[in-house]
PDB file of C-alpha atoms in Angstrom:
ATOM      1  CA  LEU A  26       2.605  -4.323 -72.260  1.00 97.00           C
ATOM      2  CA  TRP A  27       3.144  -7.730 -70.673  1.00 98.00           C
ATOM      3  CA  SER A  28       5.711 -10.265 -69.421  1.00 97.00           C
ATOM      4  CA  ASP A  29       5.809 -14.004 -70.028  1.00 96.00           C
ATOM      5  CA  LYS A  30       7.361 -17.243 -68.770  1.00 96.00           C
ATOM      6  CA  LYS A  31      10.151 -16.958 -71.334  1.00 97.00           C
ATOM      7  CA  LEU A  32      11.469 -14.052 -69.260  1.00 97.00           C
ATOM      8  CA  ARG A  33      10.532 -11.500 -71.916  1.00 98.00           C
ATOM      9  CA  LEU A  34       8.930  -8.073 -71.614  1.00 98.00           C
ATOM     10  CA  ARG A  35       6.918  -7.267 -74.743  1.00 98.00           C
ATOM     11  CA  CYS A  36       4.434  -4.709 -76.025  1.00 98.00           C
ATOM     12  CA  VAL A  37       2.003  -4.609 -78.949  1.00 97.00           C
ATOM     13  CA  ASP A  38       0.874  -1.656 -81.030  1.00 95.00           C
ATOM     14  CA  ILE A  39      -2.917  -1.996 -81.149  1.00 94.00           C
ATOM     15  CA  ASP A  40      -3.196  -0.252 -84.536  1.00 95.00           C
ATOM     16  CA  THR A  41      -0.389  -1.957 -86.444  1.00 95.00           C
ATOM     17  CA  LYS A  42      -0.407  -5.250 -84.455  1.00 96.00           C
ATOM     18  CA  ALA A  43       3.401  -5.026 -84.348  1.00 96.00           C
ATOM     19  CA  VAL A  44       4.976  -6.762 -81.333  1.00 97.00           C
ATOM     20  CA  THR A  45       8.151  -5.277 -79.835  1.00 96.00           C
ATOM     21  CA  GLU A  46      10.463  -7.160 -77.499  1.00 97.00           C
ATOM     22  CA  VAL A  47      11.354  -4.546 -74.907  1.00 98.00           C
ATOM     23  CA  ALA A  48      13.694  -6.631 -72.750  1.00 97.00           C
ATOM     24  CA  GLN A  49      14.947 -10.162 -72.142  1.00 96.00           C
ATOM     25  CA  SER A  50      15.998 -11.418 -68.726  1.00 95.00           C
ATOM     26  CA  GLU A  51      18.271 -14.316 -67.848  1.00 93.00           C
ATOM     27  CA  ALA A  52      17.495 -14.407 -64.140  1.00 92.00           C
ATOM     28  CA  PHE A  53      13.739 -14.078 -63.499  1.00 94.00           C
ATOM     29  CA  GLU A  54      10.410 -12.903 -64.873  1.00 95.00           C
ATOM     30  CA  PHE A  55       9.502  -9.220 -65.163  1.00 96.00           C
ATOM     31  CA  HIS A  56       7.018  -7.999 -62.548  1.00 94.00           C
ATOM     32  CA  ASP A  57       7.537  -4.230 -62.282  1.00 94.00           C
ATOM     33  CA  PHE A  58       6.824  -2.352 -65.508  1.00 97.00           C
ATOM     34  CA  GLY A  59       4.674   0.496 -66.774  1.00 96.00           C
ATOM     35  CA  TRP A  60       4.132   3.270 -69.303  1.00 97.00           C
ATOM     36  CA  ALA A  61       5.152   6.898 -69.318  1.00 97.00           C
ATOM     37  CA  PRO A  62       2.203   9.341 -69.517  1.00 96.00           C
ATOM     38  CA  ASP A  63       2.845   9.941 -73.234  1.00 95.00           C
ATOM     39  CA  SER A  64       3.263   6.205 -74.066  1.00 95.00           C
ATOM     40  CA  LYS A  65       6.681   6.936 -75.594  1.00 96.00           C
ATOM     41  CA  TRP A  66       8.694   5.340 -72.788  1.00 97.00           C
ATOM     42  CA  ILE A  67       8.509   2.107 -70.794  1.00 98.00           C
ATOM     43  CA  VAL A  68      10.057   1.747 -67.353  1.00 98.00           C
ATOM     44  CA  TYR A  69      10.795  -1.657 -65.843  1.00 98.00           C
ATOM     45  CA  THR A  70      12.807  -3.541 -63.237  1.00 97.00           C
ATOM     46  CA  ARG A  71      15.064  -6.352 -64.414  1.00 96.00           C
ATOM     47  CA  ALA A  72      16.399  -9.025 -62.092  1.00 93.00           C
ATOM     48  CA  GLU A  73      20.110  -9.318 -62.772  1.00 88.00           C
ATOM     49  CA  TRP A  74      22.138 -12.522 -62.706  1.00 83.00           C
ATOM     50  CA  GLN A  75      24.362 -12.473 -59.588  1.00 80.00           C
ATOM     51  CA  ALA A  76      23.688  -8.754 -59.078  1.00 81.00           C
ATOM     52  CA  ASN A  77      21.113  -6.355 -57.636  1.00 92.00           C
ATOM     53  CA  SER A  78      17.925  -5.674 -59.560  1.00 95.00           C
ATOM     54  CA  ARG A  79      18.082  -2.525 -61.713  1.00 95.00           C
ATOM     55  CA  ILE A  80      15.600  -0.129 -63.275  1.00 97.00           C
ATOM     56  CA  TYR A  81      15.710   0.576 -67.008  1.00 98.00           C
ATOM     57  CA  LEU A  82      13.974   2.839 -69.509  1.00 98.00           C
ATOM     58  CA  TYR A  83      13.037   1.818 -73.038  1.00 98.00           C
ATOM     59  CA  SER A  84      12.360   4.442 -75.700  1.00 97.00           C
ATOM     60  CA  LEU A  85       9.836   3.344 -78.307  1.00 96.00           C
ATOM     61  CA  ASP A  86      10.887   6.139 -80.657  1.00 95.00           C
ATOM     62  CA  GLN A  87      14.613   5.387 -80.407  1.00 96.00           C
ATOM     63  CA  LYS A  88      14.212   1.637 -79.825  1.00 96.00           C
ATOM     64  CA  LYS A  89      16.947   1.903 -77.201  1.00 97.00           C
ATOM     65  CA  THR A  90      17.372   0.870 -73.579  1.00 97.00           C
ATOM     66  CA  PHE A  91      18.827   3.163 -70.917  1.00 97.00           C
ATOM     67  CA  PRO A  92      19.862   2.127 -67.370  1.00 96.00           C
ATOM     68  CA  VAL A  93      18.325   4.286 -64.657  1.00 97.00           C
ATOM     69  CA  THR A  94      19.908   2.923 -61.472  1.00 96.00           C
ATOM     70  CA  ASP A  95      23.366   1.482 -60.899  1.00 92.00           C
ATOM     71  CA  GLU A  96      24.454  -1.974 -59.737  1.00 90.00           C
ATOM     72  CA  TRP A  97      25.280  -0.976 -56.159  1.00 91.00           C
ATOM     73  CA  TYR A  98      21.729  -0.931 -54.795  1.00 93.00           C
ATOM     74  CA  SER A  99      18.699  -3.122 -55.400  1.00 95.00           C
ATOM     75  CA  SER A 100      15.961  -0.951 -56.935  1.00 96.00           C
ATOM     76  CA  ASP A 101      12.381  -1.706 -57.996  1.00 97.00           C
ATOM     77  CA  ASN A 102       8.756  -0.503 -58.195  1.00 97.00           C
ATOM     78  CA  PRO A 103       9.369   2.348 -60.681  1.00 97.00           C
ATOM     79  CA  THR A 104       6.541   4.628 -61.782  1.00 97.00           C
ATOM     80  CA  PHE A 105       6.329   7.933 -63.655  1.00 97.00           C
ATOM     81  CA  SER A 106       4.810  11.032 -62.146  1.00 96.00           C
ATOM     82  CA  GLU A 107       1.571  12.030 -63.862  1.00 93.00           C
ATOM     83  CA  ASP A 108       3.173  15.174 -65.323  1.00 93.00           C
ATOM     84  CA  GLY A 109       6.127  13.175 -66.695  1.00 94.00           C
ATOM     85  CA  LYS A 110       8.724  15.181 -64.770  1.00 95.00           C
ATOM     86  CA  TYR A 111       9.890  12.589 -62.253  1.00 96.00           C
ATOM     87  CA  LEU A 112      10.454   8.872 -61.860  1.00 97.00           C
ATOM     88  CA  TYR A 113       9.592   7.404 -58.448  1.00 97.00           C
ATOM     89  CA  PHE A 114      10.951   4.099 -57.157  1.00 98.00           C
ATOM     90  CA  ALA A 115      12.004   2.132 -54.070  1.00 97.00           C
ATOM     91  CA  SER A 116      15.597   1.133 -53.372  1.00 97.00           C
ATOM     92  CA  ASP A 117      17.630  -0.585 -50.644  1.00 95.00           C
ATOM     93  CA  ARG A 118      20.084   2.174 -49.770  1.00 93.00           C
ATOM     94  CA  ALA A 119      19.580   2.705 -46.020  1.00 91.00           C
ATOM     95  CA  TYR A 120      22.338   0.989 -44.057  1.00 88.00           C
ATOM     96  CA  ASN A 121      21.368   0.859 -40.372  1.00 85.00           C
ATOM     97  CA  PRO A 122      22.976  -2.352 -39.055  1.00 85.00           C
ATOM     98  CA  ILE A 123      21.841  -4.281 -36.013  1.00 85.00           C
ATOM     99  CA  TYR A 124      24.232  -6.546 -34.112  1.00 86.00           C
ATOM    100  CA  SER A 125      23.612 -10.161 -33.175  1.00 83.00           C
ATOM    101  CA  GLN A 126      24.708 -11.428 -29.763  1.00 83.00           C
ATOM    102  CA  SER A 127      24.651 -15.026 -31.022  1.00 86.00           C
ATOM    103  CA  GLU A 128      26.378 -14.834 -34.388  1.00 83.00           C
ATOM    104  CA  TRP A 129      28.635 -11.902 -33.475  1.00 85.00           C
ATOM    105  CA  ASN A 130      27.908 -10.304 -36.812  1.00 89.00           C
ATOM    106  CA  HIS A 131      26.072  -7.413 -38.385  1.00 87.00           C
ATOM    107  CA  ALA A 132      22.645  -7.734 -39.995  1.00 84.00           C
ATOM    108  CA  TYR A 133      20.756  -5.252 -42.160  1.00 84.00           C
ATOM    109  CA  ARG A 134      16.965  -4.915 -42.094  1.00 86.00           C
ATOM    110  CA  ASP A 135      14.493  -2.310 -43.351  1.00 89.00           C
ATOM    111  CA  MET A 136      16.915  -0.998 -45.970  1.00 90.00           C
ATOM    112  CA  ALA A 137      14.476   0.551 -48.453  1.00 95.00           C
ATOM    113  CA  LYS A 138      13.315   4.133 -48.885  1.00 95.00           C
ATOM    114  CA  LEU A 139      11.424   6.019 -51.558  1.00 97.00           C
ATOM    115  CA  TYR A 140      13.413   7.955 -54.141  1.00 97.00           C
ATOM    116  CA  LEU A 141      12.797  10.130 -57.164  1.00 97.00           C
ATOM    117  CA  ILE A 142      14.816  11.182 -60.199  1.00 97.00           C
ATOM    118  CA  PRO A 143      14.219  14.463 -62.047  1.00 96.00           C
ATOM    119  CA  LEU A 144      14.084  13.332 -65.677  1.00 96.00           C
ATOM    120  CA  LYS A 145      15.559  16.597 -66.984  1.00 95.00           C
ATOM    121  CA  LYS A 146      18.887  17.924 -65.744  1.00 93.00           C
ATOM    122  CA  ASP A 147      17.544  21.440 -65.218  1.00 92.00           C
ATOM    123  CA  MET A 148      14.664  20.260 -63.000  1.00 89.00           C
ATOM    124  CA  THR A 149      14.994  21.005 -59.317  1.00 83.00           C
ATOM    125  CA  SER A 150      14.186  18.641 -56.485  1.00 85.00           C
ATOM    126  CA  PRO A 151      10.728  19.098 -54.926  1.00 88.00           C
ATOM    127  CA  PHE A 152      12.471  18.832 -51.544  1.00 86.00           C
ATOM    128  CA  LYS A 153      14.825  21.761 -52.053  1.00 80.00           C
ATOM    129  CA  PRO A 154      14.688  24.483 -49.354  1.00 77.00           C
ATOM    130  CA  GLU A 155      11.990  27.047 -50.092  1.00 73.00           C
ATOM    131  CA  ASN A 156      12.649  30.772 -50.106  1.00 72.00           C
ATOM    132  CA  SER A 157      10.693  32.658 -47.432  1.00 69.00           C
ATOM    133  CA  GLU A 158       9.537  35.772 -49.260  1.00 74.00           C
ATOM    134  CA  VAL A 159       9.101  39.039 -47.411  1.00 72.00           C
ATOM    135  CA  LYS A 160       5.738  40.722 -48.072  1.00 70.00           C
ATOM    136  CA  LEU A 161       5.958  44.441 -48.888  1.00 70.00           C
ATOM    137  CA  GLU A 162       3.364  47.022 -47.911  1.00 69.00           C
ATOM    138  CA  ASP A 163       2.244  49.861 -50.172  1.00 64.00           C
ATOM    139  CA  LYS A 164       1.451  53.391 -48.997  1.00 64.00           C
ATOM    140  CA  ASP A 165      -2.035  52.592 -47.684  1.00 65.00           C
ATOM    141  CA  GLY A 166      -0.721  49.617 -45.708  1.00 57.00           C
ATOM    142  CA  ALA A 167      -2.132  46.905 -47.966  1.00 56.00           C
ATOM    143  CA  LYS A 168       0.105  43.890 -48.426  1.00 55.00           C
ATOM    144  CA  LYS A 169       1.351  43.018 -51.865  1.00 55.00           C
ATOM    145  CA  ASP A 170       1.800  39.329 -52.474  1.00 55.00           C
ATOM    146  CA  ASN A 171       3.385  37.701 -55.427  1.00 55.00           C
ATOM    147  CA  PRO A 172       0.812  36.141 -57.788  1.00 52.00           C
ATOM    148  CA  LYS A 173      -0.192  32.685 -56.646  1.00 53.00           C
ATOM    149  CA  LYS A 174      -0.127  29.646 -58.829  1.00 52.00           C
ATOM    150  CA  GLY A 175      -3.318  29.414 -60.811  1.00 52.00           C
ATOM    151  CA  ASP A 176      -4.113  33.146 -60.697  1.00 51.00           C
ATOM    152  CA  ALA A 177      -3.266  33.623 -64.351  1.00 49.00           C
ATOM    153  CA  LYS A 178      -5.227  31.651 -66.886  1.00 51.00           C
ATOM    154  CA  SER A 179      -3.204  29.127 -68.806  1.00 50.00           C
ATOM    155  CA  ASP A 180      -3.886  26.716 -71.606  1.00 52.00           C
ATOM    156  CA  THR A 181      -1.111  24.346 -70.487  1.00 48.00           C
ATOM    157  CA  ALA A 182      -3.573  22.128 -68.620  1.00 55.00           C
ATOM    158  CA  SER A 183      -5.225  21.088 -71.865  1.00 67.00           C
ATOM    159  CA  LYS A 184      -1.962  20.214 -73.584  1.00 81.00           C
ATOM    160  CA  PRO A 185      -0.984  16.524 -73.653  1.00 88.00           C
ATOM    161  CA  VAL A 186       1.958  15.500 -71.509  1.00 90.00           C
ATOM    162  CA  ARG A 187       5.250  15.027 -73.320  1.00 93.00           C
ATOM    163  CA  VAL A 188       7.997  13.196 -71.475  1.00 95.00           C
ATOM    164  CA  ASP A 189      11.506  14.508 -72.194  1.00 94.00           C
ATOM    165  CA  ILE A 190      14.366  12.627 -70.558  1.00 96.00           C
ATOM    166  CA  ASP A 191      18.051  13.455 -70.259  1.00 96.00           C
ATOM    167  CA  THR A 192      19.182   9.833 -70.220  1.00 95.00           C
ATOM    168  CA  ASP A 193      22.807  10.511 -69.263  1.00 95.00           C
ATOM    169  CA  GLY A 194      23.538  10.839 -65.550  1.00 94.00           C
ATOM    170  CA  LEU A 195      20.165   9.522 -64.327  1.00 95.00           C
ATOM    171  CA  ALA A 196      21.729   7.563 -61.456  1.00 95.00           C
ATOM    172  CA  ASP A 197      23.498  10.731 -60.259  1.00 94.00           C
ATOM    173  CA  ARG A 198      20.220  12.636 -59.856  1.00 95.00           C
ATOM    174  CA  VAL A 199      18.618  10.344 -57.261  1.00 96.00           C
ATOM    175  CA  VAL A 200      16.835  12.211 -54.438  1.00 95.00           C
ATOM    176  CA  ALA A 201      15.507  10.537 -51.277  1.00 96.00           C
ATOM    177  CA  PHE A 202      12.025  11.167 -49.899  1.00 97.00           C
ATOM    178  CA  PRO A 203      12.063  12.390 -46.269  1.00 95.00           C
ATOM    179  CA  THR A 204      10.469   9.159 -45.057  1.00 94.00           C
ATOM    180  CA  GLU A 205      11.501   6.385 -42.668  1.00 95.00           C
ATOM    181  CA  ALA A 206      13.501   3.409 -43.890  1.00 96.00           C
ATOM    182  CA  GLY A 207      11.627   0.138 -44.139  1.00 96.00           C
ATOM    183  CA  ASN A 208      10.121  -1.881 -46.983  1.00 96.00           C
ATOM    184  CA  TYR A 209       8.219  -0.186 -49.829  1.00 97.00           C
ATOM    185  CA  TRP A 210       6.196  -1.626 -52.704  1.00 96.00           C
ATOM    186  CA  SER A 211       3.195  -0.895 -54.975  1.00 96.00           C
ATOM    187  CA  VAL A 212       4.390   2.659 -55.638  1.00 97.00           C
ATOM    188  CA  GLN A 213       1.840   4.693 -57.644  1.00 96.00           C
ATOM    189  CA  SER A 214       1.500   8.377 -58.500  1.00 95.00           C
ATOM    190  CA  ILE A 215      -1.554  10.580 -59.081  1.00 94.00           C
ATOM    191  CA  LYS A 216      -0.965  14.320 -59.575  1.00 93.00           C
ATOM    192  CA  ASP A 217       1.118  15.554 -56.619  1.00 93.00           C
ATOM    193  CA  LYS A 218       0.401  12.496 -54.456  1.00 96.00           C
ATOM    194  CA  VAL A 219       2.482   9.304 -54.219  1.00 97.00           C
ATOM    195  CA  TYR A 220       0.855   6.157 -52.803  1.00 98.00           C
ATOM    196  CA  TYR A 221       2.755   3.125 -51.526  1.00 97.00           C
ATOM    197  CA  MET A 222       2.661   0.124 -49.212  1.00 98.00           C
ATOM    198  CA  TYR A 223       4.981   0.201 -46.198  1.00 97.00           C
ATOM    199  CA  TRP A 224       6.139  -2.312 -43.621  1.00 96.00           C
ATOM    200  CA  LYS A 225       9.065  -2.490 -41.227  1.00 95.00           C
ATOM    201  CA  MET A 226      10.362  -4.909 -38.609  1.00 91.00           C
ATOM    202  CA  GLY A 227       8.072  -4.976 -35.559  1.00 91.00           C
ATOM    203  CA  MET A 228       4.872  -3.952 -37.372  1.00 94.00           C
ATOM    204  CA  GLU A 229       2.002  -6.455 -37.334  1.00 94.00           C
ATOM    205  CA  LYS A 230       0.516  -5.391 -40.675  1.00 96.00           C
ATOM    206  CA  ALA A 231       1.575  -3.368 -43.688  1.00 97.00           C
ATOM    207  CA  LYS A 232       0.156   0.124 -44.137  1.00 97.00           C
ATOM    208  CA  LEU A 233      -1.003   2.063 -47.162  1.00 98.00           C
ATOM    209  CA  LYS A 234       0.645   5.469 -47.052  1.00 98.00           C
ATOM    210  CA  ILE A 235       0.440   8.669 -49.070  1.00 97.00           C
ATOM    211  CA  PHE A 236       3.023  11.392 -49.569  1.00 98.00           C
ATOM    212  CA  ASP A 237       1.827  14.866 -50.504  1.00 97.00           C
ATOM    213  CA  LEU A 238       4.602  16.494 -52.556  1.00 95.00           C
ATOM    214  CA  GLU A 239       3.011  19.928 -52.334  1.00 93.00           C
ATOM    215  CA  LYS A 240       2.758  19.908 -48.529  1.00 94.00           C
ATOM    216  CA  LYS A 241       5.881  17.712 -48.094  1.00 94.00           C
ATOM    217  CA  GLU A 242       3.904  15.523 -45.683  1.00 95.00           C
ATOM    218  CA  GLU A 243       3.379  11.787 -45.275  1.00 97.00           C
ATOM    219  CA  GLY A 244       0.045  10.353 -44.191  1.00 97.00           C
ATOM    220  CA  GLU A 245      -1.464   6.934 -43.427  1.00 97.00           C
ATOM    221  CA  LEU A 246      -4.577   5.490 -45.072  1.00 96.00           C
ATOM    222  CA  GLY A 247      -4.863   2.321 -42.994  1.00 96.00           C
ATOM    223  CA  GLU A 248      -3.694  -1.285 -42.701  1.00 97.00           C
ATOM    224  CA  VAL A 249      -4.427  -3.124 -45.961  1.00 94.00           C
ATOM    225  CA  ASN A 250      -3.218  -6.133 -47.943  1.00 93.00           C
ATOM    226  CA  ASN A 251      -3.144  -4.323 -51.299  1.00 91.00           C
ATOM    227  CA  TYR A 252      -4.803  -1.468 -53.161  1.00 94.00           C
ATOM    228  CA  ILE A 253      -5.755  -0.193 -56.629  1.00 92.00           C
TER     229      ILE A 253
END
């Protein structure tokens, strides 16, 4: 999968040598693009002419393009979760204006946050409130807990990931990460961790951060220029 100076996004099937033109831009080159875990979908950001950049999905099986985000907010840096359940991206949706004493006008800085979209309509947000279960005691006073994840053996771990997407209503399923507004880029996902670069007004250097979806916690990995 690659982009070129003719403002095209293209992919090649290594076995058949067939080249597919995934997308054509009229405004600028493609820089944000990547594969779904099952290699059946491509996600990319397209710079729009006289509009905000938008995220799109391309289905190799259907040979069709589906918009993910709307035209109201600039969105970029999309990446699939490793299990194929979510799409992560950054978007300028945080409006916290500052006021200028000189120009007598509003200005907007640090507008981006991290967001995710459940790719299936019946998927719940990982940030939904959790139910606090009450532990019951049996006759001898021993506590009975519900079985923990991983207690029962399962063969699902060995099965290949298949990405199923309900393409209608994607923009209506956007969920914000509980992180601070600023500037986000280089968003990547490994298992239940999301890595990203972060910078906001007043910081000397950008920071590499990590969000643990299981613990619902954000952490810092240091001040860096970039990472792999």
